[in-house]
PDB file of C-alpha atoms in Angstrom:
ATOM      1  CA  UNK K   1     -18.253  -4.052  14.238  1.00 64.00           C
ATOM      2  CA  UNK K   2     -15.524  -2.723  16.533  1.00 68.00           C
ATOM      3  CA  UNK K   3     -15.604  -2.528  20.302  1.00 77.00           C
ATOM      4  CA  UNK K   4     -14.885   0.729  22.144  1.00 81.00           C
ATOM      5  CA  UNK K   5     -11.517  -0.571  23.341  1.00 80.00           C
ATOM      6  CA  UNK K   6     -10.404  -1.738  19.902  1.00 76.00           C
ATOM      7  CA  UNK K   7      -6.746  -1.127  19.092  1.00 76.00           C
ATOM      8  CA  UNK K   8      -4.788  -1.893  15.966  1.00 73.00           C
ATOM      9  CA  UNK K   9      -2.918  -0.618  12.936  1.00 72.00           C
ATOM     10  CA  UNK K  10      -4.303   0.280   9.537  1.00 73.00           C
ATOM     11  CA  UNK K  11      -1.918  -0.305   6.635  1.00 68.00           C
ATOM     12  CA  UNK K  12      -2.805   1.134   3.228  1.00 69.00           C
ATOM     13  CA  UNK K  13      -0.820  -0.075   0.233  1.00 66.00           C
ATOM     14  CA  UNK K  14      -1.095  -0.316  -3.526  1.00 64.00           C
ATOM     15  CA  UNK K  15      -0.112  -3.379  -5.549  1.00 61.00           C
ATOM     16  CA  UNK K  16       1.863  -1.098  -7.880  1.00 60.00           C
ATOM     17  CA  UNK K  17       4.562  -0.947  -5.200  1.00 57.00           C
ATOM     18  CA  UNK K  18       4.073  -4.346  -3.638  1.00 57.00           C
ATOM     19  CA  UNK K  19       2.249  -7.272  -5.147  1.00 52.00           C
ATOM     20  CA  UNK K  20       3.206  -7.176  -8.798  1.00 53.00           C
ATOM     21  CA  UNK K  21       6.942  -7.697  -8.323  1.00 53.00           C
ATOM     22  CA  UNK K  22       6.820  -9.940  -5.271  1.00 51.00           C
ATOM     23  CA  UNK K  23       3.835 -12.229  -5.727  1.00 55.00           C
ATOM     24  CA  UNK K  24       4.734 -13.563  -9.159  1.00 53.00           C
ATOM     25  CA  UNK K  25       5.211 -16.992 -10.648  1.00 45.00           C
ATOM     26  CA  UNK K  26       6.143 -19.325  -7.779  1.00 42.00           C
ATOM     27  CA  UNK K  27       4.270 -17.099  -5.303  1.00 54.00           C
ATOM     28  CA  UNK K  28       1.180 -16.678  -7.456  1.00 55.00           C
ATOM     29  CA  UNK K  29      -0.869 -19.071  -5.339  1.00 54.00           C
ATOM     30  CA  UNK K  30      -0.404 -16.670  -2.406  1.00 61.00           C
ATOM     31  CA  UNK K  31      -1.854 -13.856  -4.492  1.00 63.00           C
ATOM     32  CA  UNK K  32      -5.365 -15.067  -5.176  1.00 60.00           C
ATOM     33  CA  UNK K  33      -8.093 -13.413  -3.116  1.00 62.00           C
ATOM     34  CA  UNK K  34      -5.387 -11.505  -1.251  1.00 66.00           C
ATOM     35  CA  UNK K  35      -7.486  -8.399  -0.585  1.00 64.00           C
ATOM     36  CA  UNK K  36     -10.076 -10.510   1.232  1.00 66.00           C
ATOM     37  CA  UNK K  37      -7.441 -12.390   3.209  1.00 69.00           C
ATOM     38  CA  UNK K  38      -5.644  -9.203   4.318  1.00 72.00           C
ATOM     39  CA  UNK K  39      -8.787  -7.184   5.037  1.00 70.00           C
ATOM     40  CA  UNK K  40      -8.892  -8.080   8.741  1.00 72.00           C
ATOM     41  CA  UNK K  41      -6.215  -9.985  10.640  1.00 77.00           C
ATOM     42  CA  UNK K  42      -6.043 -11.040  14.289  1.00 78.00           C
ATOM     43  CA  UNK K  43      -2.490 -12.154  15.021  1.00 81.00           C
ATOM     44  CA  UNK K  44      -1.280 -14.379  17.859  1.00 82.00           C
ATOM     45  CA  UNK K  45       0.851 -12.676  20.509  1.00 83.00           C
ATOM     46  CA  UNK K  46       4.247 -13.667  19.078  1.00 81.00           C
ATOM     47  CA  UNK K  47       3.420 -12.508  15.552  1.00 83.00           C
ATOM     48  CA  UNK K  48       1.857  -9.321  16.935  1.00 85.00           C
ATOM     49  CA  UNK K  49       5.065  -8.381  18.769  1.00 88.00           C
ATOM     50  CA  UNK K  50       7.159  -8.971  15.647  1.00 88.00           C
ATOM     51  CA  UNK K  51       4.882  -6.861  13.456  1.00 88.00           C
ATOM     52  CA  UNK K  52       4.766  -4.084  16.061  1.00 89.00           C
ATOM     53  CA  UNK K  53       8.573  -3.885  16.096  1.00 91.00           C
ATOM     54  CA  UNK K  54       8.599  -3.494  12.319  1.00 91.00           C
ATOM     55  CA  UNK K  55       5.887  -0.837  12.487  1.00 90.00           C
ATOM     56  CA  UNK K  56       7.970   1.067  15.027  1.00 91.00           C
ATOM     57  CA  UNK K  57      10.836   1.131  12.516  1.00 91.00           C
ATOM     58  CA  UNK K  58       8.481   2.531   9.869  1.00 87.00           C
ATOM     59  CA  UNK K  59       7.276   5.242  12.252  1.00 87.00           C
ATOM     60  CA  UNK K  60      10.840   6.144  13.247  1.00 88.00           C
ATOM     61  CA  UNK K  61      11.804   6.505   9.597  1.00 86.00           C
ATOM     62  CA  UNK K  62       9.001   9.000   9.050  1.00 83.00           C
ATOM     63  CA  UNK K  63       9.901  11.124  12.056  1.00 86.00           C
ATOM     64  CA  UNK K  64      12.945  12.441  10.209  1.00 84.00           C
ATOM     65  CA  UNK K  65      12.135  11.538   6.637  1.00 81.00           C
ATOM     66  CA  UNK K  66      14.809  11.581   3.958  1.00 86.00           C
ATOM     67  CA  UNK K  67      14.885   9.872   0.571  1.00 81.00           C
ATOM     68  CA  UNK K  68      16.934   7.032   2.049  1.00 85.00           C
ATOM     69  CA  UNK K  69      14.622   6.626   5.033  1.00 85.00           C
ATOM     70  CA  UNK K  70      11.602   6.632   2.751  1.00 80.00           C
ATOM     71  CA  UNK K  71      13.080   3.651   0.903  1.00 80.00           C
ATOM     72  CA  UNK K  72      13.862   1.974   4.225  1.00 84.00           C
ATOM     73  CA  UNK K  73      10.250   2.452   5.293  1.00 82.00           C
ATOM     74  CA  UNK K  74       9.037   0.889   2.050  1.00 79.00           C
ATOM     75  CA  UNK K  75      11.189  -2.183   2.642  1.00 81.00           C
ATOM     76  CA  UNK K  76       9.896  -2.517   6.206  1.00 86.00           C
ATOM     77  CA  UNK K  77       6.329  -2.275   4.923  1.00 82.00           C
ATOM     78  CA  UNK K  78       7.029  -4.965   2.325  1.00 79.00           C
ATOM     79  CA  UNK K  79       8.456  -7.238   5.014  1.00 84.00           C
ATOM     80  CA  UNK K  80       5.355  -6.660   7.150  1.00 84.00           C
ATOM     81  CA  UNK K  81       3.051  -7.446   4.266  1.00 80.00           C
ATOM     82  CA  UNK K  82       4.951 -10.580   3.306  1.00 79.00           C
ATOM     83  CA  UNK K  83       4.739 -11.815   6.879  1.00 82.00           C
ATOM     84  CA  UNK K  84       1.001 -11.126   6.929  1.00 82.00           C
ATOM     85  CA  UNK K  85       0.526 -12.850   3.576  1.00 77.00           C
ATOM     86  CA  UNK K  86       2.372 -15.904   4.865  1.00 75.00           C
ATOM     87  CA  UNK K  87       0.282 -15.924   8.041  1.00 79.00           C
ATOM     88  CA  UNK K  88      -3.104 -15.710   6.321  1.00 76.00           C
ATOM     89  CA  UNK K  89      -2.004 -18.226   3.703  1.00 67.00           C
ATOM     90  CA  UNK K  90      -1.327 -20.731   6.478  1.00 64.00           C
ATOM     91  CA  UNK K  91      -4.484 -19.760   8.342  1.00 66.00           C
ATOM     92  CA  UNK K  92      -6.671 -20.409   5.317  1.00 57.00           C
ATOM     93  CA  UNK K  93      -5.202 -23.885   5.186  1.00 51.00           C
ATOM     94  CA  UNK K  94      -3.447 -25.963   2.601  1.00 48.00           C
ATOM     95  CA  UNK K  95      -6.660 -27.920   2.012  1.00 45.00           C
ATOM     96  CA  UNK K  96      -8.215 -24.861   0.384  1.00 51.00           C
ATOM     97  CA  UNK K  97      -5.131 -24.309  -1.750  1.00 47.00           C
ATOM     98  CA  UNK K  98      -5.166 -27.908  -2.942  1.00 50.00           C
ATOM     99  CA  UNK K  99      -8.661 -27.370  -4.288  1.00 73.00           C
ATOM    100  CA  UNK K 100      -8.727 -28.106  -8.022  1.00 82.00           C
ATOM    101  CA  UNK K 101     -10.167 -24.704  -8.871  1.00 84.00           C
ATOM    102  CA  UNK K 102      -7.388 -22.987  -6.920  1.00 79.00           C
ATOM    103  CA  UNK K 103      -4.802 -24.985  -8.846  1.00 81.00           C
ATOM    104  CA  UNK K 104      -6.376 -23.978 -12.142  1.00 89.00           C
ATOM    105  CA  UNK K 105      -6.488 -20.357 -11.055  1.00 86.00           C
ATOM    106  CA  UNK K 106      -2.816 -20.502 -10.079  1.00 79.00           C
ATOM    107  CA  UNK K 107      -1.959 -21.879 -13.528  1.00 85.00           C
ATOM    108  CA  UNK K 108      -4.037 -19.114 -15.111  1.00 89.00           C
ATOM    109  CA  UNK K 109      -2.048 -16.489 -13.196  1.00 83.00           C
ATOM    110  CA  UNK K 110       1.237 -18.103 -14.229  1.00 82.00           C
ATOM    111  CA  UNK K 111       0.180 -18.065 -17.893  1.00 88.00           C
ATOM    112  CA  UNK K 112      -1.014 -14.492 -17.556  1.00 89.00           C
ATOM    113  CA  UNK K 113       2.285 -13.389 -16.049  1.00 83.00           C
ATOM    114  CA  UNK K 114       4.191 -14.809 -19.014  1.00 88.00           C
ATOM    115  CA  UNK K 115       1.865 -13.716 -21.810  1.00 92.00           C
ATOM    116  CA  UNK K 116      -0.156 -10.648 -20.754  1.00 91.00           C
ATOM    117  CA  UNK K 117       1.790  -8.397 -23.131  1.00 92.00           C
ATOM    118  CA  UNK K 118       0.749 -10.400 -26.185  1.00 93.00           C
ATOM    119  CA  UNK K 119      -2.345 -12.422 -25.286  1.00 95.00           C
ATOM    120  CA  UNK K 120      -5.425 -10.508 -24.166  1.00 94.00           C
ATOM    121  CA  UNK K 121      -8.341 -12.889 -24.799  1.00 96.00           C
ATOM    122  CA  UNK K 122     -10.008 -15.257 -22.362  1.00 97.00           C
ATOM    123  CA  UNK K 123     -10.282 -17.834 -25.136  1.00 97.00           C
ATOM    124  CA  UNK K 124      -6.508 -18.091 -25.517  1.00 97.00           C
ATOM    125  CA  UNK K 125      -5.947 -18.794 -21.796  1.00 97.00           C
ATOM    126  CA  UNK K 126      -8.924 -21.156 -21.598  1.00 97.00           C
ATOM    127  CA  UNK K 127      -7.533 -23.173 -24.520  1.00 97.00           C
ATOM    128  CA  UNK K 128      -4.123 -23.453 -22.864  1.00 96.00           C
ATOM    129  CA  UNK K 129      -5.800 -24.679 -19.672  1.00 96.00           C
ATOM    130  CA  UNK K 130      -8.020 -27.044 -21.644  1.00 96.00           C
ATOM    131  CA  UNK K 131     -11.169 -25.355 -20.375  1.00 95.00           C
ATOM    132  CA  UNK K 132     -14.071 -23.535 -21.931  1.00 96.00           C
ATOM    133  CA  UNK K 133     -14.000 -19.725 -21.514  1.00 96.00           C
ATOM    134  CA  UNK K 134     -17.198 -20.020 -19.475  1.00 96.00           C
ATOM    135  CA  UNK K 135     -15.600 -22.499 -17.040  1.00 95.00           C
ATOM    136  CA  UNK K 136     -12.474 -20.364 -16.624  1.00 96.00           C
ATOM    137  CA  UNK K 137     -14.670 -17.356 -15.954  1.00 95.00           C
ATOM    138  CA  UNK K 138     -16.620 -19.277 -13.304  1.00 93.00           C
ATOM    139  CA  UNK K 139     -13.392 -20.255 -11.549  1.00 90.00           C
ATOM    140  CA  UNK K 140     -11.900 -16.755 -11.536  1.00 88.00           C
ATOM    141  CA  UNK K 141     -15.177 -15.288 -10.267  1.00 87.00           C
ATOM    142  CA  UNK K 142     -15.403 -17.844  -7.479  1.00 84.00           C
ATOM    143  CA  UNK K 143     -11.814 -17.465  -6.293  1.00 79.00           C
ATOM    144  CA  UNK K 144     -10.976 -13.827  -6.977  1.00 76.00           C
ATOM    145  CA  UNK K 145     -14.323 -12.121  -7.446  1.00 79.00           C
ATOM    146  CA  UNK K 146     -13.315 -10.965 -10.930  1.00 84.00           C
ATOM    147  CA  UNK K 147     -14.132 -12.217 -14.388  1.00 92.00           C
ATOM    148  CA  UNK K 148     -11.295 -13.643 -16.458  1.00 94.00           C
ATOM    149  CA  UNK K 149     -11.148 -10.576 -18.691  1.00 95.00           C
ATOM    150  CA  UNK K 150     -11.144  -8.291 -15.641  1.00 91.00           C
ATOM    151  CA  UNK K 151      -8.178 -10.274 -14.287  1.00 89.00           C
ATOM    152  CA  UNK K 152      -6.309  -9.871 -17.578  1.00 93.00           C
ATOM    153  CA  UNK K 153      -7.074  -6.156 -17.765  1.00 93.00           C
ATOM    154  CA  UNK K 154      -6.096  -5.636 -14.121  1.00 87.00           C
ATOM    155  CA  UNK K 155      -2.655  -7.159 -14.797  1.00 87.00           C
ATOM    156  CA  UNK K 156      -2.154  -4.904 -17.803  1.00 92.00           C
ATOM    157  CA  UNK K 157      -3.309  -1.828 -15.880  1.00 89.00           C
ATOM    158  CA  UNK K 158      -0.966  -2.637 -13.024  1.00 84.00           C
ATOM    159  CA  UNK K 159       1.979  -2.763 -15.430  1.00 87.00           C
ATOM    160  CA  UNK K 160       0.911   0.529 -16.989  1.00 92.00           C
ATOM    161  CA  UNK K 161       0.926   2.131 -13.537  1.00 88.00           C
ATOM    162  CA  UNK K 162       4.348   0.723 -12.739  1.00 82.00           C
ATOM    163  CA  UNK K 163       5.863   1.990 -15.968  1.00 89.00           C
ATOM    164  CA  UNK K 164       4.239   5.412 -15.578  1.00 89.00           C
ATOM    165  CA  UNK K 165       5.545   5.690 -12.037  1.00 81.00           C
ATOM    166  CA  UNK K 166       8.904   3.951 -12.056  1.00 78.00           C
ATOM    167  CA  UNK K 167      10.289   4.147 -15.601  1.00 83.00           C
ATOM    168  CA  UNK K 168      11.451   6.903 -17.908  1.00 87.00           C
ATOM    169  CA  UNK K 169       9.452   5.509 -20.813  1.00 92.00           C
ATOM    170  CA  UNK K 170       7.391   7.834 -22.932  1.00 94.00           C
ATOM    171  CA  UNK K 171       3.718   6.989 -23.376  1.00 95.00           C
ATOM    172  CA  UNK K 172       4.542   5.773 -26.867  1.00 94.00           C
ATOM    173  CA  UNK K 173       7.242   3.445 -25.523  1.00 95.00           C
ATOM    174  CA  UNK K 174       4.875   2.137 -22.842  1.00 95.00           C
ATOM    175  CA  UNK K 175       2.216   1.460 -25.469  1.00 95.00           C
ATOM    176  CA  UNK K 176       4.553  -0.644 -27.624  1.00 95.00           C
ATOM    177  CA  UNK K 177       6.188  -2.317 -24.608  1.00 93.00           C
ATOM    178  CA  UNK K 178       2.773  -3.633 -23.536  1.00 94.00           C
ATOM    179  CA  UNK K 179       1.579  -4.697 -26.949  1.00 93.00           C
ATOM    180  CA  UNK K 180      -0.708  -1.793 -27.849  1.00 95.00           C
ATOM    181  CA  UNK K 181      -0.527  -0.879 -31.518  1.00 93.00           C
ATOM    182  CA  UNK K 182      -0.395   2.871 -30.805  1.00 94.00           C
ATOM    183  CA  UNK K 183      -0.344   5.451 -27.993  1.00 94.00           C
ATOM    184  CA  UNK K 184      -3.980   6.143 -28.865  1.00 95.00           C
ATOM    185  CA  UNK K 185      -4.850   2.522 -28.065  1.00 96.00           C
ATOM    186  CA  UNK K 186      -3.104   2.848 -24.693  1.00 96.00           C
ATOM    187  CA  UNK K 187      -4.994   6.070 -24.041  1.00 96.00           C
ATOM    188  CA  UNK K 188      -8.299   4.397 -24.939  1.00 96.00           C
ATOM    189  CA  UNK K 189      -7.600   1.464 -22.608  1.00 96.00           C
ATOM    190  CA  UNK K 190      -6.753   3.695 -19.625  1.00 95.00           C
ATOM    191  CA  UNK K 191      -9.788   5.891 -20.273  1.00 95.00           C
ATOM    192  CA  UNK K 192     -12.066   2.875 -20.435  1.00 94.00           C
ATOM    193  CA  UNK K 193     -10.771   1.519 -17.129  1.00 91.00           C
ATOM    194  CA  UNK K 194     -10.192   4.669 -15.093  1.00 91.00           C
ATOM    195  CA  UNK K 195     -11.962   7.444 -17.020  1.00 92.00           C
ATOM    196  CA  UNK K 196      -8.757   9.466 -17.254  1.00 93.00           C
ATOM    197  CA  UNK K 197      -5.750   9.852 -19.519  1.00 94.00           C
ATOM    198  CA  UNK K 198      -2.329   8.249 -18.972  1.00 93.00           C
ATOM    199  CA  UNK K 199      -0.961  11.751 -18.347  1.00 93.00           C
ATOM    200  CA  UNK K 200      -3.462  12.401 -15.564  1.00 93.00           C
ATOM    201  CA  UNK K 201      -2.807   8.963 -14.094  1.00 90.00           C
ATOM    202  CA  UNK K 202       0.942   9.560 -14.154  1.00 90.00           C
ATOM    203  CA  UNK K 203       0.517  12.876 -12.333  1.00 89.00           C
ATOM    204  CA  UNK K 204      -1.664  11.264  -9.670  1.00 86.00           C
ATOM    205  CA  UNK K 205       0.816   8.436  -9.112  1.00 82.00           C
ATOM    206  CA  UNK K 206       3.735  10.870  -8.871  1.00 80.00           C
ATOM    207  CA  UNK K 207       1.882  12.936  -6.298  1.00 78.00           C
ATOM    208  CA  UNK K 208       0.872   9.881  -4.328  1.00 71.00           C
ATOM    209  CA  UNK K 209       4.278   8.221  -4.111  1.00 64.00           C
ATOM    210  CA  UNK K 210       6.939  10.880  -4.656  1.00 57.00           C
ATOM    211  CA  UNK K 211       5.809  13.865  -2.627  1.00 43.00           C
TER     212      UNK K 211
END
């Protein structure tokens, strides 16, 4: 519920351009439940002033937008988001992050980051973590609101989006790069998750980020 005199900024971003490359490995513990943490933030005065200055730079870049200024704006937005992530991470408290389940989830993300191209089963990750698949699933649901297999598939889908958007790979090259045995298998995976083809997804991403 918002009051009539509410003021603030709304920042929309996609993990394709932010989280996947930045919040990896040593920063993985910052990444869990990030959408919930960043959903609504009330900053102290000092942090508010700093963020507002960065937002002003973003707005200035878009007043006379060029390809260079678009990249500058993206960097400013990443800096803003990193500052917000750091703030909410501290706000949530180190006691929550020292929770045993959070530690296990962080290890799961680290394993996933190293092996998502070759290992796609919950059982494999559960074995490495010396857990039952059911227990791992309970932990991922509790912390991230996703099942373990949904977490694995989300990481794969994020990489597909990045390669479709930012690389010159053909769909066949993307399929083999990510461990699919054929372009048809890649197509089937994307259809199952998004109900569209890789070609349609690529066109949508290009329109969203390059126009």
